[in-house]
PDB file of C-alpha atoms in Angstrom:
ATOM      1  CA  GLY A 294     105.461  -1.863 -65.033  1.00  0.00           C
ATOM      2  CA  SER A 295     107.107  -1.041 -68.096  1.00  0.00           C
ATOM      3  CA  THR A 296     106.539   2.475 -69.880  1.00  0.00           C
ATOM      4  CA  GLY A 297     106.098   3.931 -72.984  1.00  0.00           C
ATOM      5  CA  LYS A 298     106.296   7.842 -73.904  1.00  0.00           C
ATOM      6  CA  TYR A 299     104.572  10.193 -76.069  1.00  0.00           C
ATOM      7  CA  SER A 300     105.584  14.026 -76.877  1.00  0.00           C
ATOM      8  CA  VAL A 301     102.860  16.273 -77.369  1.00  0.00           C
ATOM      9  CA  GLU A 302     103.155  19.660 -78.529  1.00  0.00           C
ATOM     10  CA  LEU A 303     101.495  22.424 -80.641  1.00  0.00           C
ATOM     11  CA  THR A 304     101.670  23.113 -84.596  1.00  0.00           C
ATOM     12  CA  THR A 305     100.982  26.661 -84.413  1.00  0.00           C
ATOM     13  CA  GLU A 306     101.604  29.456 -81.997  1.00  0.00           C
ATOM     14  CA  PRO A 307      98.680  30.161 -79.953  1.00  0.00           C
ATOM     15  CA  THR A 308      96.926  33.519 -79.447  1.00  0.00           C
ATOM     16  CA  SER A 309      96.295  32.389 -75.958  1.00  0.00           C
ATOM     17  CA  GLU A 310      96.952  29.586 -73.708  1.00  0.00           C
ATOM     18  CA  VAL A 311      96.004  26.082 -74.769  1.00  0.00           C
ATOM     19  CA  VAL A 312      94.767  23.371 -72.180  1.00  0.00           C
ATOM     20  CA  LEU A 313      94.952  19.453 -73.214  1.00  0.00           C
ATOM     21  CA  SER A 314      93.135  17.263 -71.049  1.00  0.00           C
ATOM     22  CA  VAL A 315      94.427  13.552 -71.023  1.00  0.00           C
ATOM     23  CA  SER A 316      92.337  11.055 -70.407  1.00  0.00           C
ATOM     24  CA  VAL A 317      92.672   7.379 -70.226  1.00  0.00           C
ATOM     25  CA  ILE A 318      89.557   5.269 -72.147  1.00  0.00           C
ATOM     26  CA  HIS A 319      89.234   1.687 -70.679  1.00  0.00           C
ATOM     27  CA  PRO A 320      88.850  -0.995 -73.083  1.00  0.00           C
ATOM     28  CA  ASP A 321      85.062  -1.419 -71.735  1.00  0.00           C
ATOM     29  CA  GLY A 322      84.694   2.217 -72.994  1.00  0.00           C
ATOM     30  CA  THR A 323      84.656   3.584 -69.285  1.00  0.00           C
ATOM     31  CA  VAL A 324      87.245   6.538 -68.347  1.00  0.00           C
ATOM     32  CA  LEU A 325      89.145   4.313 -65.666  1.00  0.00           C
ATOM     33  CA  PRO A 326      93.247   3.677 -65.629  1.00  0.00           C
ATOM     34  CA  ASP A 327      92.570   0.019 -64.767  1.00  0.00           C
ATOM     35  CA  GLU A 328      95.468  -1.069 -67.445  1.00  0.00           C
ATOM     36  CA  VAL A 329      97.720   1.833 -67.604  1.00  0.00           C
ATOM     37  CA  ALA A 330      98.701   4.979 -65.815  1.00  0.00           C
ATOM     38  CA  ILE A 331      99.600   8.484 -67.087  1.00  0.00           C
ATOM     39  CA  VAL A 332     102.561  10.447 -65.744  1.00  0.00           C
ATOM     40  CA  ASP A 333     104.540  13.551 -66.769  1.00  0.00           C
ATOM     41  CA  GLN A 334     108.190  13.485 -66.865  1.00  0.00           C
ATOM     42  CA  ASP A 335     108.504  14.110 -62.887  1.00  0.00           C
ATOM     43  CA  GLY A 336     106.412  11.046 -62.081  1.00  0.00           C
ATOM     44  CA  ALA A 337     103.513  12.856 -61.122  1.00  0.00           C
ATOM     45  CA  ASP A 338      99.763  11.566 -62.249  1.00  0.00           C
ATOM     46  CA  LEU A 339      98.870  13.353 -65.351  1.00  0.00           C
ATOM     47  CA  THR A 340      95.281  14.521 -65.953  1.00  0.00           C
ATOM     48  CA  GLU A 341      96.420  18.070 -68.493  1.00  0.00           C
ATOM     49  CA  LEU A 342      98.850  19.526 -70.708  1.00  0.00           C
ATOM     50  CA  ARG A 343      99.469  23.644 -70.728  1.00  0.00           C
ATOM     51  CA  PHE A 344     101.177  25.288 -73.532  1.00  0.00           C
ATOM     52  CA  THR A 345     101.571  28.897 -73.683  1.00  0.00           C
ATOM     53  CA  ASP A 346     102.696  31.202 -76.794  1.00  0.00           C
ATOM     54  CA  GLU A 347     106.094  31.013 -75.445  1.00  0.00           C
ATOM     55  CA  ASP A 348     106.544  27.378 -74.876  1.00  0.00           C
ATOM     56  CA  TRP A 349     103.938  26.107 -77.839  1.00  0.00           C
ATOM     57  CA  ASN A 350     106.509  24.306 -79.643  1.00  0.00           C
ATOM     58  CA  VAL A 351     108.273  22.806 -76.657  1.00  0.00           C
ATOM     59  CA  ALA A 352     107.455  18.992 -76.840  1.00  0.00           C
ATOM     60  CA  GLN A 353     106.028  18.229 -73.392  1.00  0.00           C
ATOM     61  CA  VAL A 354     106.484  14.404 -72.518  1.00  0.00           C
ATOM     62  CA  VAL A 355     103.510  11.809 -71.252  1.00  0.00           C
ATOM     63  CA  THR A 356     104.786   8.653 -70.044  1.00  0.00           C
ATOM     64  CA  VAL A 357     102.440   5.609 -69.865  1.00  0.00           C
ATOM     65  CA  THR A 358     102.857   3.094 -67.344  1.00  0.00           C
ATOM     66  CA  GLY A 359     101.485  -0.659 -67.432  1.00  0.00           C
ATOM     67  CA  VAL A 360      99.387  -1.144 -64.547  1.00  0.00           C
ATOM     68  CA  ASP A 361     100.023  -4.949 -62.829  1.00  0.00           C
ATOM     69  CA  ASP A 362      96.793  -6.714 -62.081  1.00  0.00           C
ATOM     70  CA  TRP A 363      95.980 -10.076 -60.768  1.00  0.00           C
ATOM     71  CA  ILE A 364      93.385 -10.833 -63.404  1.00  0.00           C
ATOM     72  CA  ASP A 365      93.884 -13.157 -66.459  1.00  0.00           C
ATOM     73  CA  ASP A 366      92.549 -10.817 -69.052  1.00  0.00           C
ATOM     74  CA  ASP A 367      94.770 -11.149 -71.944  1.00  0.00           C
ATOM     75  CA  ASP A 368      96.588  -8.365 -73.795  1.00  0.00           C
ATOM     76  CA  GLN A 369      94.420  -5.113 -73.395  1.00  0.00           C
ATOM     77  CA  ALA A 370      94.108  -2.231 -75.814  1.00  0.00           C
ATOM     78  CA  THR A 371      93.580   1.089 -74.183  1.00  0.00           C
ATOM     79  CA  GLU A 372      92.790   4.721 -75.475  1.00  0.00           C
ATOM     80  CA  ILE A 373      94.534   7.592 -74.396  1.00  0.00           C
ATOM     81  CA  THR A 374      92.746  10.776 -75.825  1.00  0.00           C
ATOM     82  CA  PHE A 375      94.029  14.340 -75.799  1.00  0.00           C
ATOM     83  CA  ALA A 376      91.365  16.916 -76.164  1.00  0.00           C
ATOM     84  CA  VAL A 377      91.516  20.583 -76.004  1.00  0.00           C
ATOM     85  CA  VAL A 378      89.619  21.949 -73.224  1.00  0.00           C
ATOM     86  CA  ASP A 379      87.490  24.634 -74.904  1.00  0.00           C
ATOM     87  CA  GLY A 380      86.595  27.028 -72.235  1.00  0.00           C
ATOM     88  CA  SER A 381      90.324  27.562 -71.152  1.00  0.00           C
ATOM     89  CA  SER A 382      92.044  27.408 -74.669  1.00  0.00           C
ATOM     90  CA  ALA A 383      92.810  29.824 -77.855  1.00  0.00           C
ATOM     91  CA  PRO A 384      89.535  29.797 -79.817  1.00  0.00           C
ATOM     92  CA  GLU A 385      91.535  28.523 -82.889  1.00  0.00           C
ATOM     93  CA  TYR A 386      92.341  25.199 -80.878  1.00  0.00           C
ATOM     94  CA  VAL A 387      88.427  24.584 -79.826  1.00  0.00           C
ATOM     95  CA  ALA A 388      87.092  21.084 -80.401  1.00  0.00           C
ATOM     96  CA  LEU A 389      90.524  19.709 -81.384  1.00  0.00           C
ATOM     97  CA  ALA A 390      91.337  16.016 -80.099  1.00  0.00           C
ATOM     98  CA  GLN A 391      93.658  13.204 -80.969  1.00  0.00           C
ATOM     99  CA  SER A 392      93.652   9.483 -79.483  1.00  0.00           C
ATOM    100  CA  VAL A 393      96.557   7.126 -79.128  1.00  0.00           C
ATOM    101  CA  TRP A 394      96.342   3.519 -78.556  1.00  0.00           C
ATOM    102  CA  VAL A 395      98.801   1.116 -75.697  1.00  0.00           C
ATOM    103  CA  ILE A 396      98.882  -2.321 -75.591  1.00  0.00           C
ATOM    104  CA  THR A 397      99.173  -3.768 -72.137  1.00  0.00           C
ATOM    105  CA  THR A 398     100.668  -7.197 -72.438  1.00  0.00           C
ATOM    106  CA  ASP A 399      98.973  -9.761 -69.558  1.00  0.00           C
ATOM    107  CA  ASP A 400     101.315 -11.857 -67.317  1.00  0.00           C
ATOM    108  CA  ASP A 401      98.574 -13.634 -65.554  1.00  0.00           C
ATOM    109  CA  GLU A 402      97.483 -17.105 -66.148  1.00  0.00           C
ATOM    110  CA  ALA A 403      94.588 -18.695 -64.394  1.00  0.00           C
ATOM    111  CA  ALA A 404      95.395 -21.261 -61.949  1.00  0.00           C
ATOM    112  CA  PHE A 405      94.883 -22.945 -58.303  1.00  0.00           C
ATOM    113  CA  THR A 406      97.027 -24.555 -55.927  1.00  0.00           C
ATOM    114  CA  VAL A 407      96.534 -27.365 -53.574  1.00  0.00           C
ATOM    115  CA  SER A 408      99.007 -27.923 -51.085  1.00  0.00           C
ATOM    116  CA  PRO A 409      99.472 -29.760 -47.404  1.00  0.00           C
ATOM    117  CA  ASP A 410      98.862 -27.541 -44.780  1.00  0.00           C
ATOM    118  CA  ALA A 411     102.124 -26.682 -42.933  1.00  0.00           C
ATOM    119  CA  ASP A 412     100.950 -28.531 -39.499  1.00  0.00           C
ATOM    120  CA  GLU A 413     100.498 -31.844 -41.350  1.00  0.00           C
ATOM    121  CA  SER A 414     102.421 -34.934 -41.483  1.00  0.00           C
ATOM    122  CA  VAL A 415     103.985 -35.063 -44.877  1.00  0.00           C
ATOM    123  CA  LEU A 416     106.094 -37.740 -46.188  1.00  0.00           C
ATOM    124  CA  SER A 417     108.982 -36.958 -48.305  1.00  0.00           C
ATOM    125  CA  ASP A 418     107.069 -37.683 -51.823  1.00  0.00           C
ATOM    126  CA  GLY A 419     104.340 -34.946 -50.638  1.00  0.00           C
ATOM    127  CA  LYS A 420     101.756 -37.310 -49.138  1.00  0.00           C
ATOM    128  CA  VAL A 421     100.083 -36.616 -46.267  1.00  0.00           C
ATOM    129  CA  LYS A 422      99.632 -39.312 -43.863  1.00  0.00           C
ATOM    130  CA  VAL A 423      95.991 -40.308 -42.076  1.00  0.00           C
ATOM    131  CA  THR A 424      95.220 -43.411 -40.141  1.00  0.00           C
ATOM    132  CA  GLU A 425      92.689 -45.785 -40.065  1.00  0.00           C
ATOM    133  CA  ALA A 426      92.246 -44.549 -36.116  1.00  0.00           C
ATOM    134  CA  GLY A 427      90.498 -41.421 -37.610  1.00  0.00           C
ATOM    135  CA  SER A 428      93.429 -39.165 -37.713  1.00  0.00           C
ATOM    136  CA  THR A 429      92.701 -36.054 -40.234  1.00  0.00           C
ATOM    137  CA  GLY A 430      94.696 -34.053 -42.624  1.00  0.00           C
ATOM    138  CA  LYS A 431      94.593 -30.972 -44.244  1.00  0.00           C
ATOM    139  CA  TYR A 432      95.149 -29.368 -47.696  1.00  0.00           C
ATOM    140  CA  ASN A 433      94.986 -25.506 -48.561  1.00  0.00           C
ATOM    141  CA  VAL A 434      93.242 -24.552 -51.890  1.00  0.00           C
ATOM    142  CA  VAL A 435      93.874 -20.968 -53.200  1.00  0.00           C
ATOM    143  CA  LEU A 436      93.422 -19.364 -56.581  1.00  0.00           C
ATOM    144  CA  VAL A 437      96.651 -18.039 -58.258  1.00  0.00           C
ATOM    145  CA  THR A 438      94.605 -15.066 -60.231  1.00  0.00           C
ATOM    146  CA  GLU A 439      91.723 -12.961 -59.644  1.00  0.00           C
ATOM    147  CA  PRO A 440      88.688 -13.817 -61.311  1.00  0.00           C
ATOM    148  CA  VAL A 441      85.942 -11.653 -62.438  1.00  0.00           C
ATOM    149  CA  SER A 442      83.108 -13.925 -61.382  1.00  0.00           C
ATOM    150  CA  GLU A 443      83.180 -16.652 -59.011  1.00  0.00           C
ATOM    151  CA  VAL A 444      85.130 -20.042 -59.492  1.00  0.00           C
ATOM    152  CA  VAL A 445      83.848 -23.259 -58.316  1.00  0.00           C
ATOM    153  CA  LEU A 446      85.972 -26.650 -57.491  1.00  0.00           C
ATOM    154  CA  SER A 447      84.825 -29.821 -56.822  1.00  0.00           C
ATOM    155  CA  VAL A 448      86.715 -32.120 -54.384  1.00  0.00           C
ATOM    156  CA  SER A 449      86.846 -35.984 -55.316  1.00  0.00           C
ATOM    157  CA  VAL A 450      88.019 -38.995 -53.806  1.00  0.00           C
ATOM    158  CA  ILE A 451      89.529 -41.524 -55.996  1.00  0.00           C
ATOM    159  CA  HIS A 452      89.558 -44.918 -54.298  1.00  0.00           C
ATOM    160  CA  PRO A 453      92.883 -47.069 -54.914  1.00  0.00           C
ATOM    161  CA  ASP A 454      91.021 -49.159 -57.715  1.00  0.00           C
ATOM    162  CA  GLY A 455      90.258 -45.849 -59.829  1.00  0.00           C
ATOM    163  CA  THR A 456      86.274 -45.756 -59.073  1.00  0.00           C
ATOM    164  CA  LEU A 457      84.910 -42.514 -57.042  1.00  0.00           C
ATOM    165  CA  GLY A 458      84.621 -43.650 -53.338  1.00  0.00           C
ATOM    166  CA  ASP A 459      85.626 -42.704 -49.810  1.00  0.00           C
ATOM    167  CA  ASP A 460      86.362 -46.520 -48.678  1.00  0.00           C
ATOM    168  CA  GLU A 461      89.625 -45.226 -47.291  1.00  0.00           C
ATOM    169  CA  VAL A 462      89.327 -41.486 -46.995  1.00  0.00           C
ATOM    170  CA  THR A 463      86.461 -38.859 -46.892  1.00  0.00           C
ATOM    171  CA  VAL A 464      86.945 -35.664 -47.592  1.00  0.00           C
ATOM    172  CA  SER A 465      85.277 -32.208 -46.788  1.00  0.00           C
ATOM    173  CA  PRO A 466      83.676 -29.871 -48.306  1.00  0.00           C
ATOM    174  CA  ALA A 467      83.147 -31.659 -51.569  1.00  0.00           C
ATOM    175  CA  GLU A 468      83.051 -28.134 -53.263  1.00  0.00           C
ATOM    176  CA  LEU A 469      85.012 -24.818 -52.657  1.00  0.00           C
ATOM    177  CA  ARG A 470      83.677 -21.421 -53.963  1.00  0.00           C
ATOM    178  CA  PHE A 471      86.011 -18.201 -54.481  1.00  0.00           C
ATOM    179  CA  LEU A 472      84.667 -15.241 -55.111  1.00  0.00           C
ATOM    180  CA  PRO A 473      86.537 -12.116 -56.560  1.00  0.00           C
ATOM    181  CA  GLY A 474      86.945 -10.352 -53.295  1.00  0.00           C
ATOM    182  CA  VAL A 475      88.537 -13.380 -51.498  1.00  0.00           C
ATOM    183  CA  TRP A 476      90.004 -15.123 -54.133  1.00  0.00           C
ATOM    184  CA  ASN A 477      93.450 -15.079 -52.648  1.00  0.00           C
ATOM    185  CA  VAL A 478      92.131 -16.453 -49.382  1.00  0.00           C
ATOM    186  CA  ALA A 479      92.881 -19.942 -48.727  1.00  0.00           C
ATOM    187  CA  GLN A 480      90.209 -22.608 -47.842  1.00  0.00           C
ATOM    188  CA  VAL A 481      91.087 -25.915 -46.114  1.00  0.00           C
ATOM    189  CA  VAL A 482      90.072 -29.141 -47.424  1.00  0.00           C
ATOM    190  CA  THR A 483      90.097 -31.941 -44.602  1.00  0.00           C
ATOM    191  CA  VAL A 484      90.642 -35.661 -45.073  1.00  0.00           C
ATOM    192  CA  ASP A 485      89.812 -38.003 -42.697  1.00  0.00           C
ATOM    193  CA  GLY A 486      91.182 -41.497 -42.343  1.00  0.00           C
ATOM    194  CA  VAL A 487      88.166 -44.169 -42.557  1.00  0.00           C
ATOM    195  CA  ASP A 488      88.456 -47.373 -40.300  1.00  0.00           C
ATOM    196  CA  ASP A 489      87.742 -50.784 -41.641  1.00  0.00           C
ATOM    197  CA  ASP A 490      88.050 -54.505 -40.555  1.00  0.00           C
ATOM    198  CA  ILE A 491      90.546 -55.219 -43.571  1.00  0.00           C
ATOM    199  CA  ASP A 492      93.754 -56.164 -43.533  1.00  0.00           C
ATOM    200  CA  ASP A 493      94.888 -54.512 -46.647  1.00  0.00           C
ATOM    201  CA  GLY A 494      98.089 -52.788 -46.142  1.00  0.00           C
ATOM    202  CA  ASP A 495      98.782 -48.980 -46.091  1.00  0.00           C
ATOM    203  CA  GLN A 496      96.384 -47.407 -49.122  1.00  0.00           C
ATOM    204  CA  ASN A 497      97.101 -44.780 -51.259  1.00  0.00           C
ATOM    205  CA  THR A 498      94.130 -42.464 -52.349  1.00  0.00           C
ATOM    206  CA  GLU A 499      93.938 -39.785 -54.972  1.00  0.00           C
ATOM    207  CA  ILE A 500      92.310 -36.431 -54.278  1.00  0.00           C
ATOM    208  CA  THR A 501      91.135 -34.601 -57.466  1.00  0.00           C
ATOM    209  CA  VAL A 502      90.167 -30.764 -57.536  1.00  0.00           C
ATOM    210  CA  ALA A 503      88.537 -29.439 -60.613  1.00  0.00           C
ATOM    211  CA  VAL A 504      87.060 -26.333 -61.994  1.00  0.00           C
ATOM    212  CA  VAL A 505      83.222 -26.922 -62.162  1.00  0.00           C
ATOM    213  CA  ASP A 506      83.255 -25.495 -66.012  1.00  0.00           C
ATOM    214  CA  ALA A 507      79.687 -24.029 -66.208  1.00  0.00           C
ATOM    215  CA  SER A 508      79.438 -22.409 -62.670  1.00  0.00           C
ATOM    216  CA  SER A 509      82.955 -20.781 -62.841  1.00  0.00           C
ATOM    217  CA  ASP A 510      84.752 -17.643 -64.413  1.00  0.00           C
ATOM    218  CA  ALA A 511      85.697 -17.814 -68.214  1.00  0.00           C
ATOM    219  CA  ALA A 512      89.306 -17.657 -67.456  1.00  0.00           C
ATOM    220  CA  TYR A 513      89.112 -20.868 -65.468  1.00  0.00           C
ATOM    221  CA  ALA A 514      86.578 -22.716 -67.116  1.00  0.00           C
ATOM    222  CA  ASP A 515      86.834 -25.072 -70.394  1.00  0.00           C
ATOM    223  CA  ASP A 516      84.474 -23.417 -73.479  1.00  0.00           C
ATOM    224  CA  PRO A 517      83.929 -26.417 -75.601  1.00  0.00           C
ATOM    225  CA  LEU A 518      82.620 -24.013 -78.376  1.00  0.00           C
ATOM    226  CA  VAL A 519      85.610 -22.271 -78.383  1.00  0.00           C
ATOM    227  CA  ASP A 520      88.670 -23.929 -80.284  1.00  0.00           C
ATOM    228  CA  ASP A 521      91.633 -23.965 -78.501  1.00  0.00           C
ATOM    229  CA  ASP A 522      89.936 -22.307 -75.027  1.00  0.00           C
ATOM    230  CA  PRO A 523      92.746 -22.366 -72.714  1.00  0.00           C
ATOM    231  CA  PHE A 524      91.315 -23.780 -69.266  1.00  0.00           C
ATOM    232  CA  VAL A 525      92.767 -24.508 -65.685  1.00  0.00           C
ATOM    233  CA  PRO A 526      93.419 -28.419 -65.542  1.00  0.00           C
ATOM    234  CA  ALA A 527      92.477 -30.189 -62.573  1.00  0.00           C
ATOM    235  CA  GLN A 528      94.875 -31.202 -59.679  1.00  0.00           C
ATOM    236  CA  SER A 529      95.598 -34.183 -57.665  1.00  0.00           C
ATOM    237  CA  VAL A 530      97.255 -34.825 -54.515  1.00  0.00           C
ATOM    238  CA  TRP A 531      97.697 -38.321 -52.691  1.00  0.00           C
ATOM    239  CA  VAL A 532      96.551 -39.514 -49.242  1.00  0.00           C
ATOM    240  CA  ILE A 533      98.119 -42.338 -47.453  1.00  0.00           C
ATOM    241  CA  THR A 534      96.114 -44.178 -45.072  1.00  0.00           C
ATOM    242  CA  THR A 535      97.987 -46.422 -42.637  1.00  0.00           C
ATOM    243  CA  ASP A 536      96.356 -50.068 -41.829  1.00  0.00           C
ATOM    244  CA  ASP A 537      95.589 -50.680 -38.177  1.00  0.00           C
ATOM    245  CA  ASP A 538      94.335 -54.208 -39.184  1.00  0.00           C
ATOM    246  CA  GLU A 539      96.248 -57.494 -39.049  1.00  0.00           C
ATOM    247  CA  ALA A 540      94.803 -61.039 -40.122  1.00  0.00           C
ATOM    248  CA  ALA A 541      94.501 -63.836 -37.447  1.00  0.00           C
ATOM    249  CA  PHE A 542      91.610 -65.881 -36.028  1.00  0.00           C
ATOM    250  CA  THR A 543      91.052 -66.474 -32.328  1.00  0.00           C
ATOM    251  CA  VAL A 544      90.203 -69.819 -30.328  1.00  0.00           C
ATOM    252  CA  SER A 545      88.328 -69.412 -27.305  1.00  0.00           C
ATOM    253  CA  PRO A 546      86.063 -71.926 -24.867  1.00  0.00           C
ATOM    254  CA  ASP A 547      82.351 -71.328 -25.424  1.00  0.00           C
ATOM    255  CA  ALA A 548      80.926 -68.995 -22.616  1.00  0.00           C
ATOM    256  CA  ASP A 549      78.730 -72.171 -21.343  1.00  0.00           C
ATOM    257  CA  GLU A 550      81.741 -74.326 -20.913  1.00  0.00           C
ATOM    258  CA  SER A 551      83.465 -75.090 -17.940  1.00  0.00           C
ATOM    259  CA  VAL A 552      86.832 -73.724 -18.154  1.00  0.00           C
TER     260      VAL A 552
END
């Protein structure tokens, strides 16, 4: 939202009015004000300047304001073009044009968050608790910046022994897909406790959420062909599964016996 200013004035007195158009050329070559907005000294949108033979040498101020977006698109160079509107201007000024450049520094960094759902039982260390009896827990996953194309995240269960498995919990879905239009709408990962018959105490299980590089927007993916390519690291959360088994044995009469 910071601003920069340009002063514009004619160098010679015109024989009639001179009209200058003010255009923003987006970095991709289109005429769009995606990165900056142009306003006059009163803050109104500005698309043209007018000079007469009475005020030709009085500078008019053009204010350039950075436009905030949610896209991790690095610093952007935007061209601002001032051009004489031929049909509305003194003939000696016809076909004149000048351009200046503005750099908009980016303040976005691609990332995503994984957080327990507000309704879940969360322990003091941030872990969600489920039970072998089959209770569930939920995590909300959402992108921090708007992607240009789809972002795909994988959801994996890391068993306490370090292997990929779902011995203590299962998760669904195994993959999350975020499109540009709904990038900031949280998606839910459900964690279900798995019942077993082993007295193994409470178990900690790691759930890892990671960008699928080959299927994701360039700002989120790691490009192995680009040195020092910034990428979004995987994130892990932990679930504790409370055990409902207790080691024991039974001694009972055989069914055929007289008791």
